[in-house]
Amino acid sequence: MNYQWYPGHMTKARRMMQENIKLIDLVIELVDARIPISSRNPDIDELGKGKSRIILLNKSDLADPVWNKKWVEYFAAKGMGVLEINSRTGMGIKSIQGLVQEVCKEKIERDRKRGIVNRPVRAMVVGIPNVGKSTFINSFAGKACAKTGNKPGVTKGKQWIRLNKGLELLDTPGILWPKFEDQQVGMRLAFIGSMNDEILIPDELACDLIGAIKELYPKALQERYAADPVGKPIEILEAVAESRKCYSKGEQLDLVKASGLLIDDFRSGKLGRMTLERIDSDNE
């Protein structure tokens, strides 16, 4: 299957972020911990030059804990603050404030030398669709936050949310679509649900996912579906259909239904904690 992206507003989103980036001190970027590189937009590194950076490995509860640690080390080595979080449950959210102070300490110190005390750090949250950005903002901001109104020099309509005395969030967060020429990137995005499932072919997506899982976590297929991990992806999908009693009329295996179950099991973590993207020479 050809995985393709249709970014209707990519140029508009990029322009909006370019405009907003001048107003902020810090870029907080959410990525999916299961595919930390594929779920990034490479433009963010260029747009965020000269700004403090934080990477949040969201949905880290669904990712392999061993690889979570390796990805934390990978991004930290690039000079970014990094945290494992789960924006849905709130895991790791309380640690963000301390990390903000740490990555922005030079800016805070510079302000202090100029006699500017208690000026909050201004941050922008960015991420691709379905990476959990809205959930994160709601969890991070909570109910106690107050909009502080338009700042001088800020385009009319932009609002700042004061999270606490040390941090303000621009409430027009950047949504950037990933650009990919590599079909593997598109495929991984389809696995986690960042592409519209309606434009995908379920059994082909499921077979691609089985291929990735059997390479990295073969036991998971055996344990959940009693499938032989040595088999071809289509044979494993048939085993999924049999184990879950997915039959259509005439007692034929319903591979489309089985595909949906398999994909849902992966996305919800029922297959176990998995990281489908590894650090290799291409990432270094």
PDB file of C-alpha atoms in Angstrom:
ATOM      1  CA  MET A   1       0.000   0.000   0.000  1.00  0.00           C
ATOM      2  CA  ASN A   2       1.195   3.498  -0.813  1.00  0.00           C
ATOM      3  CA  TYR A   3       1.083   5.642   2.339  1.00  0.00           C
ATOM      4  CA  GLN A   4       0.460   9.240   1.379  1.00  0.00           C
ATOM      5  CA  TRP A   5      -0.244  12.394   3.329  1.00  0.00           C
ATOM      6  CA  TYR A   6      -2.600  15.151   2.221  1.00  0.00           C
ATOM      7  CA  PRO A   7      -1.572  18.235   4.196  1.00  0.00           C
ATOM      8  CA  GLY A   8      -4.287  20.699   3.246  1.00  0.00           C
ATOM      9  CA  HIS A   9      -2.973  23.483   5.471  1.00  0.00           C
ATOM     10  CA  MET A  10       0.747  22.738   5.778  1.00  0.00           C
ATOM     11  CA  THR A  11       1.897  26.070   4.352  1.00  0.00           C
ATOM     12  CA  LYS A  12      -0.584  28.019   6.468  1.00  0.00           C
ATOM     13  CA  ALA A  13       0.466  26.154   9.640  1.00  0.00           C
ATOM     14  CA  ARG A  14       4.147  26.744   8.939  1.00  0.00           C
ATOM     15  CA  ARG A  15       3.562  30.457   8.315  1.00  0.00           C
ATOM     16  CA  MET A  16       1.548  30.768  11.528  1.00  0.00           C
ATOM     17  CA  MET A  17       4.305  29.099  13.501  1.00  0.00           C
ATOM     18  CA  GLN A  18       6.968  31.330  11.916  1.00  0.00           C
ATOM     19  CA  GLU A  19       4.960  34.346  12.998  1.00  0.00           C
ATOM     20  CA  ASN A  20       4.437  33.049  16.543  1.00  0.00           C
ATOM     21  CA  ILE A  21       7.962  31.761  17.125  1.00  0.00           C
ATOM     22  CA  LYS A  22       9.279  35.331  17.446  1.00  0.00           C
ATOM     23  CA  LEU A  23       7.110  35.805  20.530  1.00  0.00           C
ATOM     24  CA  ILE A  24       8.281  32.828  22.540  1.00  0.00           C
ATOM     25  CA  ASP A  25      11.306  31.624  24.517  1.00  0.00           C
ATOM     26  CA  LEU A  26      10.609  27.902  24.488  1.00  0.00           C
ATOM     27  CA  VAL A  27       9.277  25.278  22.074  1.00  0.00           C
ATOM     28  CA  ILE A  28       7.624  22.275  23.742  1.00  0.00           C
ATOM     29  CA  GLU A  29       7.328  19.497  21.176  1.00  0.00           C
ATOM     30  CA  LEU A  30       5.184  16.414  21.656  1.00  0.00           C
ATOM     31  CA  VAL A  31       6.168  13.205  19.877  1.00  0.00           C
ATOM     32  CA  ASP A  32       4.730   9.700  20.059  1.00  0.00           C
ATOM     33  CA  ALA A  33       7.130   7.607  22.145  1.00  0.00           C
ATOM     34  CA  ARG A  34       6.497   4.560  19.927  1.00  0.00           C
ATOM     35  CA  ILE A  35       7.847   6.355  16.842  1.00  0.00           C
ATOM     36  CA  PRO A  36       9.778   9.409  18.112  1.00  0.00           C
ATOM     37  CA  ILE A  37      11.371  10.418  14.786  1.00  0.00           C
ATOM     38  CA  SER A  38       8.501   9.639  12.404  1.00  0.00           C
ATOM     39  CA  SER A  39       6.090  11.616  14.623  1.00  0.00           C
ATOM     40  CA  ARG A  40       8.150  14.810  14.363  1.00  0.00           C
ATOM     41  CA  ASN A  41       8.080  17.514  11.739  1.00  0.00           C
ATOM     42  CA  PRO A  42      11.657  18.281  10.670  1.00  0.00           C
ATOM     43  CA  ASP A  43      10.705  21.937  10.122  1.00  0.00           C
ATOM     44  CA  ILE A  44      10.519  22.419  13.895  1.00  0.00           C
ATOM     45  CA  ASP A  45      14.308  22.186  14.267  1.00  0.00           C
ATOM     46  CA  GLU A  46      14.737  24.939  11.688  1.00  0.00           C
ATOM     47  CA  LEU A  47      11.900  27.134  12.982  1.00  0.00           C
ATOM     48  CA  GLY A  48      12.965  26.705  16.606  1.00  0.00           C
ATOM     49  CA  LYS A  49      16.622  27.658  16.128  1.00  0.00           C
ATOM     50  CA  GLY A  50      17.878  29.772  18.991  1.00  0.00           C
ATOM     51  CA  LYS A  51      14.950  28.822  21.239  1.00  0.00           C
ATOM     52  CA  SER A  52      15.064  26.566  24.270  1.00  0.00           C
ATOM     53  CA  ARG A  53      13.653  23.128  23.453  1.00  0.00           C
ATOM     54  CA  ILE A  54      11.764  20.420  25.289  1.00  0.00           C
ATOM     55  CA  ILE A  55      10.764  17.079  23.777  1.00  0.00           C
ATOM     56  CA  LEU A  56       7.915  15.213  25.488  1.00  0.00           C
ATOM     57  CA  LEU A  57       7.732  11.500  24.727  1.00  0.00           C
ATOM     58  CA  ASN A  58       3.953  11.210  24.967  1.00  0.00           C
ATOM     59  CA  LYS A  59       2.111   7.885  25.284  1.00  0.00           C
ATOM     60  CA  SER A  60       5.313   6.551  26.832  1.00  0.00           C
ATOM     61  CA  ASP A  61       3.176   4.050  28.771  1.00  0.00           C
ATOM     62  CA  LEU A  62       2.519   2.320  25.423  1.00  0.00           C
ATOM     63  CA  ALA A  63       6.186   2.292  24.400  1.00  0.00           C
ATOM     64  CA  ASP A  64       8.971  -0.108  25.364  1.00  0.00           C
ATOM     65  CA  PRO A  65      10.480   1.217  28.638  1.00  0.00           C
ATOM     66  CA  VAL A  66      13.998   0.218  27.579  1.00  0.00           C
ATOM     67  CA  TRP A  67      13.678   2.236  24.388  1.00  0.00           C
ATOM     68  CA  ASN A  68      12.023   5.145  26.191  1.00  0.00           C
ATOM     69  CA  LYS A  69      15.265   5.560  28.146  1.00  0.00           C
ATOM     70  CA  LYS A  70      17.356   5.316  24.971  1.00  0.00           C
ATOM     71  CA  TRP A  71      15.273   7.963  23.221  1.00  0.00           C
ATOM     72  CA  VAL A  72      15.534  10.252  26.277  1.00  0.00           C
ATOM     73  CA  GLU A  73      19.332   9.934  26.041  1.00  0.00           C
ATOM     74  CA  TYR A  74      19.228  10.511  22.275  1.00  0.00           C
ATOM     75  CA  PHE A  75      17.337  13.829  22.485  1.00  0.00           C
ATOM     76  CA  ALA A  76      19.225  14.954  25.603  1.00  0.00           C
ATOM     77  CA  ALA A  77      22.494  14.482  23.680  1.00  0.00           C
ATOM     78  CA  LYS A  78      21.134  17.000  21.155  1.00  0.00           C
ATOM     79  CA  GLY A  79      20.808  19.597  23.918  1.00  0.00           C
ATOM     80  CA  MET A  80      17.066  19.276  24.498  1.00  0.00           C
ATOM     81  CA  GLY A  81      15.177  18.779  27.735  1.00  0.00           C
ATOM     82  CA  VAL A  82      13.324  15.444  27.579  1.00  0.00           C
ATOM     83  CA  LEU A  83      10.586  13.780  29.610  1.00  0.00           C
ATOM     84  CA  GLU A  84       8.478  10.654  29.328  1.00  0.00           C
ATOM     85  CA  ILE A  85       4.831  11.604  29.814  1.00  0.00           C
ATOM     86  CA  ASN A  86       1.274  10.375  29.424  1.00  0.00           C
ATOM     87  CA  SER A  87      -0.932  13.390  28.829  1.00  0.00           C
ATOM     88  CA  ARG A  88      -4.091  11.317  29.334  1.00  0.00           C
ATOM     89  CA  THR A  89      -3.247  10.154  32.877  1.00  0.00           C
ATOM     90  CA  GLY A  90      -1.058  13.128  33.792  1.00  0.00           C
ATOM     91  CA  MET A  91       2.071  11.019  34.292  1.00  0.00           C
ATOM     92  CA  GLY A  92       5.186  13.208  34.151  1.00  0.00           C
ATOM     93  CA  ILE A  93       3.233  16.482  33.872  1.00  0.00           C
ATOM     94  CA  LYS A  94       4.374  17.762  37.275  1.00  0.00           C
ATOM     95  CA  SER A  95       8.022  17.426  36.264  1.00  0.00           C
ATOM     96  CA  ILE A  96       7.659  19.812  33.322  1.00  0.00           C
ATOM     97  CA  GLN A  97       7.831  23.019  35.355  1.00  0.00           C
ATOM     98  CA  GLY A  98      11.246  22.130  36.774  1.00  0.00           C
ATOM     99  CA  LEU A  99      12.492  21.160  33.312  1.00  0.00           C
ATOM    100  CA  VAL A 100      11.290  24.498  31.886  1.00  0.00           C
ATOM    101  CA  GLN A 101      13.335  26.356  34.510  1.00  0.00           C
ATOM    102  CA  GLU A 102      16.342  24.189  33.731  1.00  0.00           C
ATOM    103  CA  VAL A 103      16.339  24.571  29.934  1.00  0.00           C
ATOM    104  CA  CYS A 104      15.561  28.303  30.168  1.00  0.00           C
ATOM    105  CA  LYS A 105      18.041  29.116  32.957  1.00  0.00           C
ATOM    106  CA  GLU A 106      20.262  31.209  30.644  1.00  0.00           C
ATOM    107  CA  LYS A 107      17.291  33.313  29.571  1.00  0.00           C
ATOM    108  CA  ILE A 108      16.130  33.709  33.199  1.00  0.00           C
ATOM    109  CA  GLU A 109      19.655  34.690  34.268  1.00  0.00           C
ATOM    110  CA  ARG A 110      19.914  37.173  31.385  1.00  0.00           C
ATOM    111  CA  ASP A 111      16.631  38.788  32.459  1.00  0.00           C
ATOM    112  CA  ARG A 112      17.841  38.994  36.054  1.00  0.00           C
ATOM    113  CA  LYS A 113      21.031  40.815  35.015  1.00  0.00           C
ATOM    114  CA  ARG A 114      18.913  43.325  33.133  1.00  0.00           C
ATOM    115  CA  GLY A 115      16.801  43.878  36.215  1.00  0.00           C
ATOM    116  CA  ILE A 116      13.829  41.981  34.803  1.00  0.00           C
ATOM    117  CA  VAL A 117      12.547  39.811  37.617  1.00  0.00           C
ATOM    118  CA  ASN A 118       9.744  37.249  37.469  1.00  0.00           C
ATOM    119  CA  ARG A 119       9.087  37.650  33.762  1.00  0.00           C
ATOM    120  CA  PRO A 120       7.441  34.340  32.862  1.00  0.00           C
ATOM    121  CA  VAL A 121       8.888  32.041  30.243  1.00  0.00           C
ATOM    122  CA  ARG A 122       6.690  32.075  27.143  1.00  0.00           C
ATOM    123  CA  ALA A 123       6.202  28.714  25.489  1.00  0.00           C
ATOM    124  CA  MET A 124       4.542  27.241  22.424  1.00  0.00           C
ATOM    125  CA  VAL A 125       3.373  23.635  22.205  1.00  0.00           C
ATOM    126  CA  VAL A 126       3.814  21.973  18.819  1.00  0.00           C
ATOM    127  CA  GLY A 127       3.193  18.537  17.415  1.00  0.00           C
ATOM    128  CA  ILE A 128       1.648  16.591  14.568  1.00  0.00           C
ATOM    129  CA  PRO A 129      -2.033  15.560  14.509  1.00  0.00           C
ATOM    130  CA  ASN A 130      -3.127  12.835  16.948  1.00  0.00           C
ATOM    131  CA  VAL A 131       0.026  12.976  19.043  1.00  0.00           C
ATOM    132  CA  GLY A 132      -2.038  14.023  22.073  1.00  0.00           C
ATOM    133  CA  LYS A 133      -1.330  17.752  22.024  1.00  0.00           C
ATOM    134  CA  SER A 134      -4.799  18.999  22.993  1.00  0.00           C
ATOM    135  CA  THR A 135      -5.018  16.476  25.834  1.00  0.00           C
ATOM    136  CA  PHE A 136      -1.581  17.584  27.012  1.00  0.00           C
ATOM    137  CA  ILE A 137      -2.486  21.294  26.982  1.00  0.00           C
ATOM    138  CA  ASN A 138      -5.698  20.610  28.926  1.00  0.00           C
ATOM    139  CA  SER A 139      -3.829  18.441  31.426  1.00  0.00           C
ATOM    140  CA  PHE A 140      -0.905  20.858  31.762  1.00  0.00           C
ATOM    141  CA  ALA A 141      -2.986  24.020  31.981  1.00  0.00           C
ATOM    142  CA  GLY A 142      -5.637  22.548  34.252  1.00  0.00           C
ATOM    143  CA  LYS A 143      -8.589  24.624  35.411  1.00  0.00           C
ATOM    144  CA  ALA A 144      -6.566  27.112  37.424  1.00  0.00           C
ATOM    145  CA  CYS A 145      -5.009  28.859  34.433  1.00  0.00           C
ATOM    146  CA  ALA A 146      -6.071  32.377  33.477  1.00  0.00           C
ATOM    147  CA  LYS A 147      -5.845  34.086  30.126  1.00  0.00           C
ATOM    148  CA  THR A 148      -3.753  37.194  30.575  1.00  0.00           C
ATOM    149  CA  GLY A 149      -4.996  39.053  27.509  1.00  0.00           C
ATOM    150  CA  ASN A 150      -3.204  40.354  24.477  1.00  0.00           C
ATOM    151  CA  LYS A 151       0.419  41.331  24.923  1.00  0.00           C
ATOM    152  CA  PRO A 152       1.804  44.469  23.283  1.00  0.00           C
ATOM    153  CA  GLY A 153       3.021  43.755  19.778  1.00  0.00           C
ATOM    154  CA  VAL A 154       1.106  40.510  19.560  1.00  0.00           C
ATOM    155  CA  THR A 155      -1.249  40.081  16.636  1.00  0.00           C
ATOM    156  CA  LYS A 156      -4.803  40.704  17.758  1.00  0.00           C
ATOM    157  CA  GLY A 157      -6.572  37.525  18.773  1.00  0.00           C
ATOM    158  CA  LYS A 158      -3.586  35.650  20.131  1.00  0.00           C
ATOM    159  CA  GLN A 159      -4.017  34.871  23.792  1.00  0.00           C
ATOM    160  CA  TRP A 160      -1.537  33.907  26.452  1.00  0.00           C
ATOM    161  CA  ILE A 161      -2.503  31.400  29.110  1.00  0.00           C
ATOM    162  CA  ARG A 162      -0.714  31.966  32.407  1.00  0.00           C
ATOM    163  CA  LEU A 163      -0.050  28.536  33.859  1.00  0.00           C
ATOM    164  CA  ASN A 164       1.759  29.906  36.900  1.00  0.00           C
ATOM    165  CA  LYS A 165       3.977  32.870  37.737  1.00  0.00           C
ATOM    166  CA  GLY A 166       6.884  31.343  35.838  1.00  0.00           C
ATOM    167  CA  LEU A 167       5.248  30.130  32.612  1.00  0.00           C
ATOM    168  CA  GLU A 168       2.860  31.371  29.958  1.00  0.00           C
ATOM    169  CA  LEU A 169       1.575  29.353  27.044  1.00  0.00           C
ATOM    170  CA  LEU A 170       0.608  30.762  23.666  1.00  0.00           C
ATOM    171  CA  ASP A 171      -2.845  29.320  23.095  1.00  0.00           C
ATOM    172  CA  THR A 172      -2.482  29.085  19.323  1.00  0.00           C
ATOM    173  CA  PRO A 173      -0.324  25.966  19.348  1.00  0.00           C
ATOM    174  CA  GLY A 174       1.448  24.888  16.191  1.00  0.00           C
ATOM    175  CA  ILE A 175       0.071  21.891  14.336  1.00  0.00           C
ATOM    176  CA  LEU A 176       2.605  20.816  11.767  1.00  0.00           C
ATOM    177  CA  TRP A 177       2.151  17.910   9.409  1.00  0.00           C
ATOM    178  CA  PRO A 178       5.077  15.564   8.934  1.00  0.00           C
ATOM    179  CA  LYS A 179       6.738  15.637   5.538  1.00  0.00           C
ATOM    180  CA  PHE A 180       7.843  12.284   4.337  1.00  0.00           C
ATOM    181  CA  GLU A 181       9.407  10.866   1.264  1.00  0.00           C
ATOM    182  CA  ASP A 182      10.179   7.617   3.074  1.00  0.00           C
ATOM    183  CA  GLN A 183       7.197   5.267   2.942  1.00  0.00           C
ATOM    184  CA  GLN A 184       8.303   3.742   6.257  1.00  0.00           C
ATOM    185  CA  VAL A 185       7.501   7.053   7.974  1.00  0.00           C
ATOM    186  CA  GLY A 186       4.026   7.126   6.447  1.00  0.00           C
ATOM    187  CA  MET A 187       3.473   3.527   7.431  1.00  0.00           C
ATOM    188  CA  ARG A 188       4.435   4.149  11.065  1.00  0.00           C
ATOM    189  CA  LEU A 189       2.129   7.165  11.226  1.00  0.00           C
ATOM    190  CA  ALA A 190      -0.692   4.974   9.926  1.00  0.00           C
ATOM    191  CA  PHE A 191       0.049   2.400  12.656  1.00  0.00           C
ATOM    192  CA  ILE A 192      -0.461   4.910  15.482  1.00  0.00           C
ATOM    193  CA  GLY A 193      -3.567   6.493  13.912  1.00  0.00           C
ATOM    194  CA  SER A 194      -2.095   9.790  12.704  1.00  0.00           C
ATOM    195  CA  MET A 195      -3.479   9.174   9.225  1.00  0.00           C
ATOM    196  CA  ASN A 196      -7.144   8.903   8.345  1.00  0.00           C
ATOM    197  CA  ASP A 197      -8.004   5.203   8.626  1.00  0.00           C
ATOM    198  CA  GLU A 198     -10.697   5.655   5.977  1.00  0.00           C
ATOM    199  CA  ILE A 199      -8.111   6.179   3.226  1.00  0.00           C
ATOM    200  CA  LEU A 200      -6.171   3.044   4.235  1.00  0.00           C
ATOM    201  CA  ILE A 201      -6.735  -0.605   3.318  1.00  0.00           C
ATOM    202  CA  PRO A 202      -7.213  -2.402   6.674  1.00  0.00           C
ATOM    203  CA  ASP A 203      -5.761  -5.825   5.848  1.00  0.00           C
ATOM    204  CA  GLU A 204      -2.738  -4.309   4.091  1.00  0.00           C
ATOM    205  CA  LEU A 205      -2.105  -1.997   7.051  1.00  0.00           C
ATOM    206  CA  ALA A 206      -2.495  -4.962   9.428  1.00  0.00           C
ATOM    207  CA  CYS A 207      -0.031  -7.074   7.427  1.00  0.00           C
ATOM    208  CA  ASP A 208       2.506  -4.230   7.454  1.00  0.00           C
ATOM    209  CA  LEU A 209       2.013  -3.879  11.215  1.00  0.00           C
ATOM    210  CA  ILE A 210       2.430  -7.638  11.690  1.00  0.00           C
ATOM    211  CA  GLY A 211       5.665  -7.429   9.684  1.00  0.00           C
ATOM    212  CA  ALA A 212       7.008  -4.732  12.023  1.00  0.00           C
ATOM    213  CA  ILE A 213       5.898  -6.538  15.189  1.00  0.00           C
ATOM    214  CA  LYS A 214       7.208  -9.966  14.192  1.00  0.00           C
ATOM    215  CA  GLU A 215      10.609  -8.415  13.545  1.00  0.00           C
ATOM    216  CA  LEU A 216      10.813  -6.640  16.914  1.00  0.00           C
ATOM    217  CA  TYR A 217       8.357  -8.385  19.283  1.00  0.00           C
ATOM    218  CA  PRO A 218       7.546 -11.813  17.786  1.00  0.00           C
ATOM    219  CA  LYS A 219       6.437 -13.302  21.122  1.00  0.00           C
ATOM    220  CA  ALA A 220       3.589 -10.785  21.374  1.00  0.00           C
ATOM    221  CA  LEU A 221       1.789 -12.325  18.383  1.00  0.00           C
ATOM    222  CA  GLN A 222       2.214 -15.804  19.796  1.00  0.00           C
ATOM    223  CA  GLU A 223       1.042 -14.864  23.290  1.00  0.00           C
ATOM    224  CA  ARG A 224      -2.063 -12.927  22.271  1.00  0.00           C
ATOM    225  CA  TYR A 225      -3.228 -14.827  19.183  1.00  0.00           C
ATOM    226  CA  ALA A 226      -1.391 -18.188  19.355  1.00  0.00           C
ATOM    227  CA  ALA A 227       0.057 -17.227  15.970  1.00  0.00           C
ATOM    228  CA  ASP A 228       3.296 -18.695  14.662  1.00  0.00           C
ATOM    229  CA  PRO A 229       5.612 -15.648  14.478  1.00  0.00           C
ATOM    230  CA  VAL A 230       7.644 -17.351  11.762  1.00  0.00           C
ATOM    231  CA  GLY A 231       4.673 -17.357   9.386  1.00  0.00           C
ATOM    232  CA  LYS A 232       3.986 -14.840   6.640  1.00  0.00           C
ATOM    233  CA  PRO A 233       2.026 -11.723   7.725  1.00  0.00           C
ATOM    234  CA  ILE A 234      -1.111 -12.895   5.912  1.00  0.00           C
ATOM    235  CA  GLU A 235      -0.902 -16.281   7.691  1.00  0.00           C
ATOM    236  CA  ILE A 236      -0.534 -14.515  11.038  1.00  0.00           C
ATOM    237  CA  LEU A 237      -3.543 -12.325  10.220  1.00  0.00           C
ATOM    238  CA  GLU A 238      -5.533 -15.493   9.487  1.00  0.00           C
ATOM    239  CA  ALA A 239      -4.451 -16.834  12.882  1.00  0.00           C
ATOM    240  CA  VAL A 240      -5.690 -13.584  14.472  1.00  0.00           C
ATOM    241  CA  ALA A 241      -9.049 -14.050  12.733  1.00  0.00           C
ATOM    242  CA  GLU A 242      -9.305 -17.643  13.974  1.00  0.00           C
ATOM    243  CA  SER A 243      -8.288 -16.822  17.542  1.00  0.00           C
ATOM    244  CA  ARG A 244     -10.828 -13.994  17.718  1.00  0.00           C
ATOM    245  CA  LYS A 245     -13.571 -15.911  15.879  1.00  0.00           C
ATOM    246  CA  CYS A 246     -13.735 -13.382  13.049  1.00  0.00           C
ATOM    247  CA  TYR A 247     -15.951 -15.104  10.483  1.00  0.00           C
ATOM    248  CA  SER A 248     -18.100 -13.722   7.701  1.00  0.00           C
ATOM    249  CA  LYS A 249     -21.018 -15.580   6.087  1.00  0.00           C
ATOM    250  CA  GLY A 250     -20.208 -19.121   5.124  1.00  0.00           C
ATOM    251  CA  GLU A 251     -17.670 -19.493   7.950  1.00  0.00           C
ATOM    252  CA  GLN A 252     -15.023 -17.677   5.917  1.00  0.00           C
ATOM    253  CA  LEU A 253     -12.374 -15.771   7.851  1.00  0.00           C
ATOM    254  CA  ASP A 254     -13.164 -12.062   8.065  1.00  0.00           C
ATOM    255  CA  LEU A 255      -9.702 -10.558   7.639  1.00  0.00           C
ATOM    256  CA  VAL A 256     -10.974  -6.955   7.618  1.00  0.00           C
ATOM    257  CA  LYS A 257     -12.547  -7.417  11.061  1.00  0.00           C
ATOM    258  CA  ALA A 258      -9.408  -9.207  12.301  1.00  0.00           C
ATOM    259  CA  SER A 259      -7.290  -6.334  10.958  1.00  0.00           C
ATOM    260  CA  GLY A 260      -9.315  -3.813  12.940  1.00  0.00           C
ATOM    261  CA  LEU A 261      -8.908  -5.871  16.124  1.00  0.00           C
ATOM    262  CA  LEU A 262      -5.154  -6.234  15.637  1.00  0.00           C
ATOM    263  CA  ILE A 263      -4.646  -2.523  14.952  1.00  0.00           C
ATOM    264  CA  ASP A 264      -6.783  -1.583  17.975  1.00  0.00           C
ATOM    265  CA  ASP A 265      -4.840  -4.033  20.158  1.00  0.00           C
ATOM    266  CA  PHE A 266      -1.578  -2.392  19.119  1.00  0.00           C
ATOM    267  CA  ARG A 267      -2.826   1.186  19.576  1.00  0.00           C
ATOM    268  CA  SER A 268      -4.309   0.457  23.009  1.00  0.00           C
ATOM    269  CA  GLY A 269      -1.237  -1.409  24.283  1.00  0.00           C
ATOM    270  CA  LYS A 270      -2.974  -4.795  24.546  1.00  0.00           C
ATOM    271  CA  LEU A 271      -0.128  -6.356  22.554  1.00  0.00           C
ATOM    272  CA  GLY A 272       2.329  -5.036  25.119  1.00  0.00           C
ATOM    273  CA  ARG A 273       4.593  -1.991  25.239  1.00  0.00           C
ATOM    274  CA  MET A 274       6.242  -1.544  21.860  1.00  0.00           C
ATOM    275  CA  THR A 275       8.626   0.917  20.247  1.00  0.00           C
ATOM    276  CA  LEU A 276       8.632   0.486  16.478  1.00  0.00           C
ATOM    277  CA  GLU A 277      11.369   3.005  15.752  1.00  0.00           C
ATOM    278  CA  ARG A 278      14.938   2.429  16.845  1.00  0.00           C
ATOM    279  CA  ILE A 279      18.028   4.625  16.978  1.00  0.00           C
ATOM    280  CA  ASP A 280      20.332   3.836  14.090  1.00  0.00           C
ATOM    281  CA  SER A 281      22.949   5.592  11.966  1.00  0.00           C
ATOM    282  CA  ASP A 282      20.195   7.468  10.067  1.00  0.00           C
ATOM    283  CA  ASN A 283      19.023   9.134  13.299  1.00  0.00           C
ATOM    284  CA  GLU A 284      22.452  10.073  14.617  1.00  0.00           C
TER     285      GLU A 284
END
